[in-house]
Amino acid sequence: MSDSKPKRLALIASQGTLDWAYPPFILASTAAAMDMEVGIFFTFYGLTLLNKKIEANVAPQTNPAMPMKMPFGPEGFQNIQWPIPNILANNIPGYESMATSFMKKTFANKGVASIEELREMCIEMGVRMIGCQMTMDVFGFNTDDFIDGIELGGAASFLEFAADSDISLFV
Amino acid sequence: MSEMNFDQVLDCKGMNCPLPVIKTKKAIDTMDSGQVLKMIATDPGSKNDISAWASRTGHELLTSEQTDEGYVFFIRKK
């Protein structure tokens, strides 16, 4: 309940694809809404989620269990699971961008917020966002590419925050 | 049953996880202690989630019912 010391959630966001962008922002925004202190360490491909414009795609080829569904038409049609074998998916030009737009559309249809909206809510509710300095150097990212209000740091910065956390997750 | 006095209404119909919880939190933040929020959602997950949110934050979930308009919650701000 409401102790004097709030619960603390420490997340590592290591993936930059659309599907993996959801969990850290959903958990962070919800935890903040539950009056927890939240920090997210964005590292490796996860660092791209701090870009002003998030250009995350979903790669169905790397997610064989991903349901492939149509975001339009009658409900019965939308619920059909289309079996697209990888051998095909890997070779259809534009398959990835099609799957990405279908996923975004389906999520919007179901009333799920976009990644950008969730990130905005996190910022509004005071979620700390730490970008990995080493990843920036390695991949050649520039601070100007990122949204305002983030911190930069390394493993020690995250661990210092995480050491006093009640929940710590690697996504 | 649902004839309860409230000070503010929040419509979360059509919204999915985690929006009903976040919108509820934001609405509660604008209210005074002791005031009651009526929240309506269609997300079946909100039933358990609002209850979990209330028990964590200490706001009092007065009632939680499924009605024709959706899941209706009355929450008193702590």
XYZ file of N, CA and C in Angstrom, chain B:
234
model
N -28.279 -0.148 -7.468
C -26.871 -0.461 -7.189
C -25.935 0.642 -7.693
N -26.066 0.960 -8.995
C -25.109 1.926 -9.550
C -25.551 3.377 -9.333
N -26.603 3.571 -8.510
C -27.024 4.939 -8.188
C -26.143 5.474 -7.076
N -24.920 5.790 -7.414
C -23.987 6.283 -6.407
C -23.595 7.698 -6.775
N -23.380 8.536 -5.794
C -22.949 9.903 -6.097
C -21.495 9.913 -6.537
N -21.223 10.758 -7.487
C -19.830 10.877 -7.928
C -19.534 12.325 -8.314
N -18.252 12.654 -8.349
C -17.848 14.029 -8.635
C -17.323 14.194 -10.051
N -16.873 13.105 -10.638
C -16.296 13.192 -11.975
C -16.528 11.868 -12.696
N -16.699 11.956 -14.024
C -16.872 10.744 -14.836
C -15.710 10.627 -15.802
N -15.240 9.416 -15.987
C -14.172 9.170 -16.966
C -14.625 8.045 -17.884
N -14.611 8.322 -19.181
C -15.040 7.341 -20.154
C -13.818 6.680 -20.791
N -13.598 5.414 -20.492
C -12.466 4.682 -21.074
C -12.961 3.606 -22.029
N -14.161 3.797 -22.548
C -14.706 2.778 -23.450
C -13.849 2.702 -24.718
N -13.595 1.499 -25.174
C -12.797 1.303 -26.388
C -11.303 1.289 -26.143
N -10.881 1.661 -24.940
C -9.438 1.687 -24.651
C -8.964 0.347 -24.120
N -7.718 0.032 -24.448
C -7.145 -1.232 -24.010
C -5.954 -0.968 -23.085
N -5.499 -2.019 -22.436
C -4.379 -1.968 -21.502
C -3.208 -1.213 -22.118
N -2.550 -0.314 -21.433
C -2.763 0.082 -20.037
C -3.569 1.373 -19.899
N -4.249 1.804 -20.965
C -4.861 3.141 -20.948
C -5.892 3.369 -19.847
N -6.829 2.424 -19.579
C -7.809 2.712 -18.519
C -7.153 3.020 -17.170
N -6.099 2.306 -16.841
C -5.406 2.545 -15.566
C -4.736 3.913 -15.567
N -4.085 4.243 -16.660
C -3.349 5.503 -16.729
C -4.305 6.698 -16.731
N -5.393 6.585 -17.495
C -6.384 7.668 -17.520
C -7.041 7.833 -16.154
N -7.277 6.709 -15.474
C -7.867 6.759 -14.132
C -6.934 7.490 -13.169
N -5.672 7.135 -13.231
C -4.664 7.777 -12.371
C -4.645 9.288 -12.626
N -4.673 9.666 -13.922
C -4.611 11.092 -14.259
C -5.855 11.823 -13.767
N -7.016 11.173 -13.889
C -8.263 11.798 -13.438
C -8.229 11.981 -11.929
N -7.808 10.940 -11.208
C -7.746 10.994 -9.741
C -6.821 12.119 -9.280
N -5.732 12.311 -10.031
C -4.773 13.362 -9.668
C -5.393 14.754 -9.695
N -6.436 14.935 -10.510
C -7.044 16.268 -10.608
C -8.115 16.478 -9.536
N -8.409 15.427 -8.738
C -9.523 15.495 -7.790
C -9.039 15.752 -6.366
N -9.996 16.048 -5.494
C -9.666 16.261 -4.087
C -9.890 14.972 -3.305
N -9.192 14.885 -2.191
C -9.324 13.728 -1.323
C -10.793 13.539 -0.902
N -11.284 12.305 -0.992
C -12.656 12.014 -0.592
C -13.644 12.064 -1.747
N -13.256 12.695 -2.855
C -14.142 12.754 -4.022
C -14.206 11.395 -4.711
N -15.305 11.190 -5.445
C -15.530 9.881 -6.081
C -15.485 10.013 -7.602
N -14.750 9.121 -8.221
C -14.651 9.050 -9.682
C -15.469 7.865 -10.179
N -16.284 8.129 -11.213
C -16.960 7.027 -11.896
C -16.194 6.775 -13.192
N -15.747 5.545 -13.376
C -15.009 5.218 -14.590
C -15.725 4.080 -15.309
N -15.850 4.229 -16.630
C -16.512 3.203 -17.435
C -15.514 2.692 -18.473
N -15.378 1.377 -18.551
C -14.437 0.778 -19.505
C -15.093 -0.404 -20.205
N -14.549 -0.756 -21.363
C -15.031 -1.953 -22.061
C -13.975 -3.065 -22.046
N -12.755 -2.717 -21.661
C -11.672 -3.705 -21.605
C -11.919 -4.681 -20.448
N -12.130 -5.966 -20.747
C -12.414 -6.931 -19.668
C -11.263 -7.008 -18.661
N -10.043 -6.713 -19.119
C -8.881 -6.751 -18.231
C -8.928 -5.663 -17.172
N -9.712 -4.615 -17.435
C -9.736 -3.497 -16.488
C -10.338 -3.915 -15.152
N -11.159 -4.948 -15.172
C -11.796 -5.414 -13.948
C -10.733 -5.765 -12.889
N -9.790 -6.590 -13.275
C -8.729 -6.948 -12.342
C -7.689 -5.839 -12.194
N -7.446 -5.133 -13.298
C -6.380 -4.133 -13.268
C -6.725 -2.933 -12.393
N -7.961 -2.478 -12.447
C -8.346 -1.325 -11.633
C -8.312 -1.708 -10.153
N -8.724 -2.936 -9.876
C -8.678 -3.412 -8.501
C -7.229 -3.480 -7.999
N -6.328 -3.978 -8.854
C -4.908 -4.049 -8.485
C -4.334 -2.645 -8.310
N -4.702 -1.766 -9.216
C -4.209 -0.385 -9.149
C -4.665 0.280 -7.841
N -5.948 0.057 -7.494
C -6.490 0.674 -6.282
C -5.788 0.138 -5.047
N -5.576 -1.166 -4.998
C -4.972 -1.714 -3.787
C -3.515 -1.260 -3.663
N -2.861 -1.020 -4.784
C -1.470 -0.553 -4.722
C -1.386 0.916 -4.334
N -2.288 1.735 -4.905
C -2.189 3.177 -4.682
C -2.914 3.629 -3.414
N -3.825 2.779 -2.905
C -4.521 3.135 -1.671
C -5.829 3.885 -1.888
N -6.189 4.160 -3.153
C -7.510 4.739 -3.409
C -8.547 3.629 -3.226
N -9.746 4.043 -2.804
C -10.721 3.014 -2.426
C -11.647 2.657 -3.592
N -11.614 1.406 -4.007
C -12.530 0.942 -5.048
C -13.844 0.590 -4.358
N -14.847 1.484 -4.531
C -16.116 1.316 -3.811
C -16.927 0.185 -4.408
N -17.102 0.232 -5.746
C -17.814 -0.849 -6.425
C -17.198 -1.074 -7.794
N -17.403 -2.287 -8.285
C -16.935 -2.663 -9.613
C -18.004 -3.590 -10.169
N -18.694 -3.126 -11.222
C -19.815 -3.907 -11.744
C -19.750 -4.009 -13.252
N -20.327 -5.079 -13.775
C -20.488 -5.187 -15.220
C -21.925 -4.789 -15.557
N -22.078 -3.765 -16.374
C -23.413 -3.296 -16.737
C -23.548 -3.292 -18.261
N -24.695 -2.805 -18.730
C -24.911 -2.746 -20.175
C -23.923 -1.803 -20.856
N -23.520 -0.741 -20.155
C -22.593 0.189 -20.810
C -21.134 -0.244 -20.670
N -20.861 -1.262 -19.892
C -19.495 -1.755 -19.761
C -19.166 -2.037 -18.305
N -17.888 -2.042 -18.002
C -17.450 -2.228 -16.620
C -17.462 -0.853 -15.954
N -18.184 -0.767 -14.851
C -18.322 0.525 -14.179
C -17.661 0.459 -12.802
N -16.803 1.437 -12.563
C -16.056 1.483 -11.303
C -16.339 2.801 -10.581
N -16.496 2.718 -9.281
C -16.566 3.922 -8.457
C -15.358 3.898 -7.520
N -14.572 4.946 -7.604
C -13.314 4.992 -6.846
C -13.270 6.262 -6.004
N -13.001 6.102 -4.720
C -12.877 7.276 -3.850
C -11.399 7.599 -3.656
N -11.058 8.856 -3.942
C -9.660 9.262 -3.796
C -9.259 9.280 -2.334
N -8.079 8.754 -2.030
C -7.635 8.686 -0.630
C -7.266 10.077 -0.120
